[in-house]
PDB file of C-alpha atoms in Angstrom:
ATOM      1  CA  GLU A  23      26.836  22.446 -37.732  1.00  0.00           C
ATOM      2  CA  VAL A  24      23.545  20.694 -36.964  1.00  0.00           C
ATOM      3  CA  GLN A  25      21.344  23.404 -35.501  1.00  0.00           C
ATOM      4  CA  LEU A  26      17.735  24.438 -34.909  1.00  0.00           C
ATOM      5  CA  VAL A  27      16.610  28.032 -34.420  1.00  0.00           C
ATOM      6  CA  GLU A  28      13.077  28.868 -33.288  1.00  0.00           C
ATOM      7  CA  SER A  29      11.224  32.142 -33.624  1.00  0.00           C
ATOM      8  CA  GLY A  30       7.707  33.513 -33.432  1.00  0.00           C
ATOM      9  CA  GLY A  31       7.037  33.522 -29.713  1.00  0.00           C
ATOM     10  CA  GLY A  32       5.446  36.449 -27.949  1.00  0.00           C
ATOM     11  CA  LEU A  33       2.522  37.728 -25.916  1.00  0.00           C
ATOM     12  CA  VAL A  34      -0.964  36.773 -27.102  1.00  0.00           C
ATOM     13  CA  GLN A  35      -4.401  37.084 -25.545  1.00  0.00           C
ATOM     14  CA  PRO A  36      -6.435  34.043 -24.554  1.00  0.00           C
ATOM     15  CA  GLY A  37      -8.263  32.719 -27.585  1.00  0.00           C
ATOM     16  CA  GLY A  38      -5.650  34.146 -29.925  1.00  0.00           C
ATOM     17  CA  SER A  39      -3.298  32.506 -32.398  1.00  0.00           C
ATOM     18  CA  LEU A  40       0.430  32.350 -32.950  1.00  0.00           C
ATOM     19  CA  ARG A  41       2.721  30.531 -35.382  1.00  0.00           C
ATOM     20  CA  LEU A  42       6.133  29.301 -34.319  1.00  0.00           C
ATOM     21  CA  SER A  43       8.920  28.611 -36.791  1.00  0.00           C
ATOM     22  CA  CYS A  44      12.020  26.447 -36.523  1.00  0.00           C
ATOM     23  CA  VAL A  45      14.772  26.638 -39.147  1.00  0.00           C
ATOM     24  CA  ALA A  46      17.102  23.674 -39.459  1.00  0.00           C
ATOM     25  CA  SER A  47      20.749  23.751 -40.550  1.00  0.00           C
ATOM     26  CA  ALA A  48      22.962  20.915 -41.794  1.00  0.00           C
ATOM     27  CA  PHE A  49      20.104  18.426 -42.145  1.00  0.00           C
ATOM     28  CA  THR A  50      16.692  18.334 -43.825  1.00  0.00           C
ATOM     29  CA  VAL A  51      13.455  18.713 -41.923  1.00  0.00           C
ATOM     30  CA  SER A  52      11.696  16.629 -44.570  1.00  0.00           C
ATOM     31  CA  GLY A  53      14.006  13.665 -44.116  1.00  0.00           C
ATOM     32  CA  ASN A  54      13.603  13.463 -40.364  1.00  0.00           C
ATOM     33  CA  TYR A  55      10.981  13.143 -37.679  1.00  0.00           C
ATOM     34  CA  MET A  56      10.560  16.586 -36.101  1.00  0.00           C
ATOM     35  CA  SER A  57       8.871  17.488 -32.851  1.00  0.00           C
ATOM     36  CA  TRP A  58       7.805  20.323 -30.573  1.00  0.00           C
ATOM     37  CA  VAL A  59       8.311  20.082 -26.812  1.00  0.00           C
ATOM     38  CA  ARG A  60       7.342  22.726 -24.262  1.00  0.00           C
ATOM     39  CA  ARG A  61       8.125  23.648 -20.692  1.00  0.00           C
ATOM     40  CA  ALA A  62       5.612  25.711 -18.763  1.00  0.00           C
ATOM     41  CA  PRO A  63       6.823  27.914 -15.877  1.00  0.00           C
ATOM     42  CA  GLY A  64       7.465  25.829 -12.799  1.00  0.00           C
ATOM     43  CA  LYS A  65       6.649  22.601 -14.635  1.00  0.00           C
ATOM     44  CA  GLY A  66       8.502  19.900 -16.522  1.00  0.00           C
ATOM     45  CA  LEU A  67       9.012  19.073 -20.159  1.00  0.00           C
ATOM     46  CA  GLU A  68       5.908  18.086 -22.129  1.00  0.00           C
ATOM     47  CA  TRP A  69       5.890  16.595 -25.609  1.00  0.00           C
ATOM     48  CA  VAL A  70       3.507  18.544 -27.882  1.00  0.00           C
ATOM     49  CA  SER A  71       3.574  17.204 -31.442  1.00  0.00           C
ATOM     50  CA  VAL A  72       5.514  15.260 -34.074  1.00  0.00           C
ATOM     51  CA  ILE A  73       5.620  15.184 -37.862  1.00  0.00           C
ATOM     52  CA  TYR A  74       7.101  12.114 -39.488  1.00  0.00           C
ATOM     53  CA  SER A  75       9.211  12.199 -42.620  1.00  0.00           C
ATOM     54  CA  GLY A  76       6.286  10.666 -44.468  1.00  0.00           C
ATOM     55  CA  GLY A  77       4.029  13.517 -43.330  1.00  0.00           C
ATOM     56  CA  SER A  78       1.942  11.837 -40.614  1.00  0.00           C
ATOM     57  CA  THR A  79       1.302  14.027 -37.587  1.00  0.00           C
ATOM     58  CA  TYR A  80       0.470  13.311 -33.944  1.00  0.00           C
ATOM     59  CA  TYR A  81      -0.412  15.515 -30.989  1.00  0.00           C
ATOM     60  CA  ALA A  82      -0.587  15.450 -27.222  1.00  0.00           C
ATOM     61  CA  ASP A  83      -4.164  15.319 -25.959  1.00  0.00           C
ATOM     62  CA  SER A  84      -3.691  18.758 -24.364  1.00  0.00           C
ATOM     63  CA  VAL A  85      -3.285  20.456 -27.762  1.00  0.00           C
ATOM     64  CA  LYS A  86      -5.191  18.168 -30.122  1.00  0.00           C
ATOM     65  CA  GLY A  87      -7.621  20.100 -32.307  1.00  0.00           C
ATOM     66  CA  ARG A  88      -5.983  23.452 -31.500  1.00  0.00           C
ATOM     67  CA  PHE A  89      -2.366  23.097 -32.684  1.00  0.00           C
ATOM     68  CA  THR A  90      -1.121  22.070 -36.134  1.00  0.00           C
ATOM     69  CA  ILE A  91       2.417  20.970 -36.974  1.00  0.00           C
ATOM     70  CA  SER A  92       3.677  21.397 -40.522  1.00  0.00           C
ATOM     71  CA  ARG A  93       6.830  21.965 -42.544  1.00  0.00           C
ATOM     72  CA  ASP A  94       8.014  23.838 -45.612  1.00  0.00           C
ATOM     73  CA  ASN A  95      10.600  21.703 -47.331  1.00  0.00           C
ATOM     74  CA  SER A  96      11.793  24.542 -49.588  1.00  0.00           C
ATOM     75  CA  LYS A  97      12.608  26.639 -46.522  1.00  0.00           C
ATOM     76  CA  ASN A  98      13.793  23.682 -44.422  1.00  0.00           C
ATOM     77  CA  THR A  99      11.491  24.991 -41.726  1.00  0.00           C
ATOM     78  CA  LEU A 100       9.168  23.396 -39.173  1.00  0.00           C
ATOM     79  CA  TYR A 101       6.064  25.215 -37.942  1.00  0.00           C
ATOM     80  CA  LEU A 102       3.597  25.030 -35.090  1.00  0.00           C
ATOM     81  CA  GLN A 103       0.316  26.847 -35.670  1.00  0.00           C
ATOM     82  CA  MET A 104      -1.319  27.459 -32.303  1.00  0.00           C
ATOM     83  CA  ASN A 105      -4.993  28.478 -32.198  1.00  0.00           C
ATOM     84  CA  SER A 106      -7.484  28.985 -29.365  1.00  0.00           C
ATOM     85  CA  LEU A 107      -4.605  29.628 -26.991  1.00  0.00           C
ATOM     86  CA  ARG A 108      -5.137  29.250 -23.259  1.00  0.00           C
ATOM     87  CA  ALA A 109      -3.218  30.513 -20.240  1.00  0.00           C
ATOM     88  CA  GLU A 110      -1.969  26.978 -19.663  1.00  0.00           C
ATOM     89  CA  ASP A 111      -0.229  27.060 -23.071  1.00  0.00           C
ATOM     90  CA  THR A 112       2.214  29.615 -21.656  1.00  0.00           C
ATOM     91  CA  ALA A 113       5.627  27.965 -21.990  1.00  0.00           C
ATOM     92  CA  VAL A 114       8.982  27.939 -23.693  1.00  0.00           C
ATOM     93  CA  TYR A 115       8.538  25.933 -26.897  1.00  0.00           C
ATOM     94  CA  TYR A 116      11.452  23.917 -28.247  1.00  0.00           C
ATOM     95  CA  CYS A 117      11.739  22.216 -31.599  1.00  0.00           C
ATOM     96  CA  ALA A 118      13.826  19.082 -31.778  1.00  0.00           C
ATOM     97  CA  ARG A 119      14.815  16.413 -34.251  1.00  0.00           C
ATOM     98  CA  VAL A 120      13.649  12.937 -33.273  1.00  0.00           C
ATOM     99  CA  ARG A 121      16.169  10.153 -33.700  1.00  0.00           C
ATOM    100  CA  THR A 122      14.112   7.476 -35.458  1.00  0.00           C
ATOM    101  CA  VAL A 123      13.910   3.896 -34.176  1.00  0.00           C
ATOM    102  CA  THR A 124      15.254   4.850 -30.771  1.00  0.00           C
ATOM    103  CA  ASN A 125      12.935   7.879 -30.363  1.00  0.00           C
ATOM    104  CA  TRP A 126      15.045  10.468 -28.603  1.00  0.00           C
ATOM    105  CA  PHE A 127      15.494  14.178 -29.177  1.00  0.00           C
ATOM    106  CA  ASP A 128      18.688  15.589 -30.655  1.00  0.00           C
ATOM    107  CA  PRO A 129      19.422  18.369 -31.280  1.00  0.00           C
ATOM    108  CA  TRP A 130      17.149  20.875 -29.576  1.00  0.00           C
ATOM    109  CA  GLY A 131      16.592  24.485 -30.506  1.00  0.00           C
ATOM    110  CA  GLN A 132      17.168  27.262 -27.993  1.00  0.00           C
ATOM    111  CA  GLY A 133      13.445  27.753 -27.412  1.00  0.00           C
ATOM    112  CA  THR A 134      10.938  30.549 -27.912  1.00  0.00           C
ATOM    113  CA  LEU A 135       8.675  31.923 -25.168  1.00  0.00           C
ATOM    114  CA  VAL A 136       4.919  32.026 -25.642  1.00  0.00           C
ATOM    115  CA  THR A 137       2.917  33.957 -23.070  1.00  0.00           C
ATOM    116  CA  VAL A 138      -0.877  33.769 -23.129  1.00  0.00           C
ATOM    117  CA  SER A 139      -2.320  36.542 -21.016  1.00  0.00           C
ATOM    118  CA  SER A 140      -4.819  39.377 -21.157  1.00  0.00           C
TER     119      SER A 140
ATOM    120  CA  ASN B  17      -1.466   6.181 -20.524  1.00  0.00           C
ATOM    121  CA  PHE B  18       2.163   5.330 -19.887  1.00  0.00           C
ATOM    122  CA  MET B  19       3.840   7.587 -17.321  1.00  0.00           C
ATOM    123  CA  LEU B  20       7.346   7.981 -15.908  1.00  0.00           C
ATOM    124  CA  THR B  21       7.791   8.960 -12.257  1.00  0.00           C
ATOM    125  CA  GLN B  22      10.889  10.684 -10.872  1.00  0.00           C
ATOM    126  CA  PRO B  23      11.691  12.068  -7.423  1.00  0.00           C
ATOM    127  CA  HIS B  24      10.998  15.780  -7.283  1.00  0.00           C
ATOM    128  CA  SER B  25      14.425  16.655  -5.929  1.00  0.00           C
ATOM    129  CA  VAL B  26      17.710  15.206  -4.730  1.00  0.00           C
ATOM    130  CA  SER B  27      20.742  16.821  -3.133  1.00  0.00           C
ATOM    131  CA  GLU B  28      24.272  15.701  -2.510  1.00  0.00           C
ATOM    132  CA  SER B  29      27.700  17.130  -1.801  1.00  0.00           C
ATOM    133  CA  PRO B  30      30.441  17.769  -4.347  1.00  0.00           C
ATOM    134  CA  GLY B  31      32.541  14.699  -5.037  1.00  0.00           C
ATOM    135  CA  LYS B  32      29.787  12.287  -3.981  1.00  0.00           C
ATOM    136  CA  THR B  33      27.601  10.019  -6.120  1.00  0.00           C
ATOM    137  CA  VAL B  34      23.885  10.487  -6.707  1.00  0.00           C
ATOM    138  CA  THR B  35      21.340   8.262  -8.444  1.00  0.00           C
ATOM    139  CA  ILE B  36      18.063   9.531  -9.904  1.00  0.00           C
ATOM    140  CA  SER B  37      15.329   6.969 -10.544  1.00  0.00           C
ATOM    141  CA  CYS B  38      12.644   6.891 -13.233  1.00  0.00           C
ATOM    142  CA  THR B  39       9.846   4.348 -12.768  1.00  0.00           C
ATOM    143  CA  GLY B  40       7.472   3.254 -15.508  1.00  0.00           C
ATOM    144  CA  SER B  41       3.756   3.083 -14.730  1.00  0.00           C
ATOM    145  CA  SER B  42       2.923  -0.033 -16.692  1.00  0.00           C
ATOM    146  CA  GLY B  43       4.274  -2.576 -19.119  1.00  0.00           C
ATOM    147  CA  SER B  44       8.010  -3.012 -19.362  1.00  0.00           C
ATOM    148  CA  ILE B  45      10.300  -0.003 -19.263  1.00  0.00           C
ATOM    149  CA  ALA B  46      12.746  -2.138 -21.197  1.00  0.00           C
ATOM    150  CA  SER B  47      10.368  -2.234 -24.194  1.00  0.00           C
ATOM    151  CA  ASN B  48      11.546   1.182 -25.374  1.00  0.00           C
ATOM    152  CA  TYR B  49      14.787   3.053 -24.873  1.00  0.00           C
ATOM    153  CA  VAL B  50      15.118   5.556 -22.021  1.00  0.00           C
ATOM    154  CA  GLN B  51      16.946   8.826 -22.388  1.00  0.00           C
ATOM    155  CA  TRP B  52      18.104  11.398 -19.815  1.00  0.00           C
ATOM    156  CA  TYR B  53      18.256  15.136 -20.443  1.00  0.00           C
ATOM    157  CA  GLN B  54      19.927  17.841 -18.384  1.00  0.00           C
ATOM    158  CA  GLN B  55      18.413  21.313 -18.333  1.00  0.00           C
ATOM    159  CA  ARG B  56      20.099  24.235 -16.651  1.00  0.00           C
ATOM    160  CA  PRO B  57      18.109  27.430 -15.940  1.00  0.00           C
ATOM    161  CA  GLY B  58      17.584  29.482 -19.055  1.00  0.00           C
ATOM    162  CA  SER B  59      19.017  26.826 -21.376  1.00  0.00           C
ATOM    163  CA  ALA B  60      17.637  24.198 -23.688  1.00  0.00           C
ATOM    164  CA  PRO B  61      17.766  20.539 -22.648  1.00  0.00           C
ATOM    165  CA  THR B  62      20.844  18.535 -23.590  1.00  0.00           C
ATOM    166  CA  THR B  63      21.200  14.775 -23.726  1.00  0.00           C
ATOM    167  CA  VAL B  64      23.401  13.117 -21.136  1.00  0.00           C
ATOM    168  CA  ILE B  65      22.272   9.504 -21.751  1.00  0.00           C
ATOM    169  CA  TYR B  66      20.492   7.969 -24.750  1.00  0.00           C
ATOM    170  CA  GLU B  67      19.390   4.427 -25.548  1.00  0.00           C
ATOM    171  CA  ASP B  68      19.396   3.452 -21.848  1.00  0.00           C
ATOM    172  CA  ASP B  69      23.128   3.678 -21.227  1.00  0.00           C
ATOM    173  CA  GLN B  70      24.914   5.488 -24.068  1.00  0.00           C
ATOM    174  CA  ARG B  71      26.752   8.765 -23.566  1.00  0.00           C
ATOM    175  CA  PRO B  72      26.884  11.382 -26.335  1.00  0.00           C
ATOM    176  CA  SER B  73      30.343  12.607 -27.211  1.00  0.00           C
ATOM    177  CA  GLY B  74      31.368  15.353 -24.845  1.00  0.00           C
ATOM    178  CA  VAL B  75      29.434  13.984 -21.846  1.00  0.00           C
ATOM    179  CA  PRO B  76      31.892  12.891 -19.146  1.00  0.00           C
ATOM    180  CA  ASP B  77      31.968   9.279 -18.021  1.00  0.00           C
ATOM    181  CA  ARG B  78      30.820  10.452 -14.584  1.00  0.00           C
ATOM    182  CA  PHE B  79      27.327  10.091 -16.088  1.00  0.00           C
ATOM    183  CA  SER B  80      25.924   6.592 -16.521  1.00  0.00           C
ATOM    184  CA  GLY B  81      22.520   5.072 -17.191  1.00  0.00           C
ATOM    185  CA  SER B  82      20.964   1.707 -16.465  1.00  0.00           C
ATOM    186  CA  ILE B  83      17.721  -0.252 -16.611  1.00  0.00           C
ATOM    187  CA  ASP B  84      16.328  -2.514 -13.903  1.00  0.00           C
ATOM    188  CA  SER B  85      13.532  -4.653 -15.332  1.00  0.00           C
ATOM    189  CA  SER B  86      12.666  -6.135 -11.934  1.00  0.00           C
ATOM    190  CA  SER B  87      11.587  -2.719 -10.634  1.00  0.00           C
ATOM    191  CA  ASN B  88      10.504  -1.423 -14.058  1.00  0.00           C
ATOM    192  CA  SER B  89      12.796   1.535 -13.630  1.00  0.00           C
ATOM    193  CA  ALA B  90      15.706   3.380 -15.183  1.00  0.00           C
ATOM    194  CA  SER B  91      18.448   5.180 -13.299  1.00  0.00           C
ATOM    195  CA  LEU B  92      20.859   8.002 -13.952  1.00  0.00           C
ATOM    196  CA  THR B  93      23.976   7.934 -11.808  1.00  0.00           C
ATOM    197  CA  ILE B  94      26.334  10.872 -11.543  1.00  0.00           C
ATOM    198  CA  SER B  95      29.616  10.251  -9.741  1.00  0.00           C
ATOM    199  CA  GLY B  96      32.211  12.758  -8.588  1.00  0.00           C
ATOM    200  CA  LEU B  97      29.550  15.456  -8.394  1.00  0.00           C
ATOM    201  CA  LYS B  98      30.497  18.957  -9.452  1.00  0.00           C
ATOM    202  CA  THR B  99      28.646  22.183  -8.796  1.00  0.00           C
ATOM    203  CA  GLU B 100      28.116  22.492 -12.567  1.00  0.00           C
ATOM    204  CA  ASP B 101      25.956  19.325 -12.445  1.00  0.00           C
ATOM    205  CA  GLU B 102      23.281  21.273 -10.572  1.00  0.00           C
ATOM    206  CA  ALA B 103      20.300  21.236 -12.947  1.00  0.00           C
ATOM    207  CA  ASP B 104      16.957  19.630 -13.700  1.00  0.00           C
ATOM    208  CA  TYR B 105      17.128  16.091 -15.082  1.00  0.00           C
ATOM    209  CA  TYR B 106      14.390  14.426 -17.123  1.00  0.00           C
ATOM    210  CA  CYS B 107      13.957  10.832 -18.200  1.00  0.00           C
ATOM    211  CA  GLN B 108      12.121  10.210 -21.473  1.00  0.00           C
ATOM    212  CA  SER B 109      10.730   7.226 -23.339  1.00  0.00           C
ATOM    213  CA  TYR B 110       8.287   6.405 -26.117  1.00  0.00           C
ATOM    214  CA  ASP B 111       4.807   4.910 -26.108  1.00  0.00           C
ATOM    215  CA  GLY B 112       3.392   4.479 -29.598  1.00  0.00           C
ATOM    216  CA  ASN B 113       3.285   7.882 -31.385  1.00  0.00           C
ATOM    217  CA  ASN B 114       3.572   9.554 -27.978  1.00  0.00           C
ATOM    218  CA  TRP B 115       6.772  10.712 -26.310  1.00  0.00           C
ATOM    219  CA  VAL B 116       6.734  10.633 -22.525  1.00  0.00           C
ATOM    220  CA  PHE B 117       8.836  12.643 -20.069  1.00  0.00           C
ATOM    221  CA  GLY B 118       9.210  12.087 -16.372  1.00  0.00           C
ATOM    222  CA  GLY B 119       8.259  15.015 -14.169  1.00  0.00           C
ATOM    223  CA  GLY B 120      11.886  16.017 -13.703  1.00  0.00           C
ATOM    224  CA  THR B 121      14.285  15.927 -10.760  1.00  0.00           C
ATOM    225  CA  LYS B 122      16.006  19.016  -9.432  1.00  0.00           C
ATOM    226  CA  LEU B 123      19.571  18.129  -8.480  1.00  0.00           C
ATOM    227  CA  THR B 124      21.184  20.395  -5.915  1.00  0.00           C
ATOM    228  CA  VAL B 125      24.920  20.085  -5.336  1.00  0.00           C
ATOM    229  CA  LEU B 126      25.824  21.701  -2.052  1.00  0.00           C
TER     230      LEU B 126
END
């Protein structure tokens, strides 16, 4: 079954760091475009970052310079390294496969909650 | 930057039909495909429409999508509303290495 499972969320102080993981099943992370999307409390979905199968990476302006997307092909796992965290980064973070050419998200993981608070 | 605008909320009675709009800020919304996602509280988003008007397997044909180039907008129509359709709905498109979501529409079925 095609599936994504995130982990790594938790409570972190402002200015701190956290690394999220997303393990894929039944397809390869390296052979697909993979993305992170978040939803802050009371707000809508926001695209965060993408890594292409060729390795190129792109970020939303709100996280550029603070977040880094990467993957470990041997573990079939996607990562999001989040540094210099701010209160406004508090959200449920979802990983998702990007359907190439048509650019839509499928499937999605179940999400992992990141709370940035002192 | 390209943006998608949705109504904040809509409500309708069970059995009726509701349409949620998604308007592009610039250019042509028809230049890239539009998707629609449903998100119930506490759950991950799921796709109800992809590539403007395609339904994933398992999504009932009560859900349909369309594009209107004259108004630069996309629409999601849900007919025969059921209480289980109550959720947040998001449109989504692409703008050159940037994926864009509408602000979301809360659908209340009452």
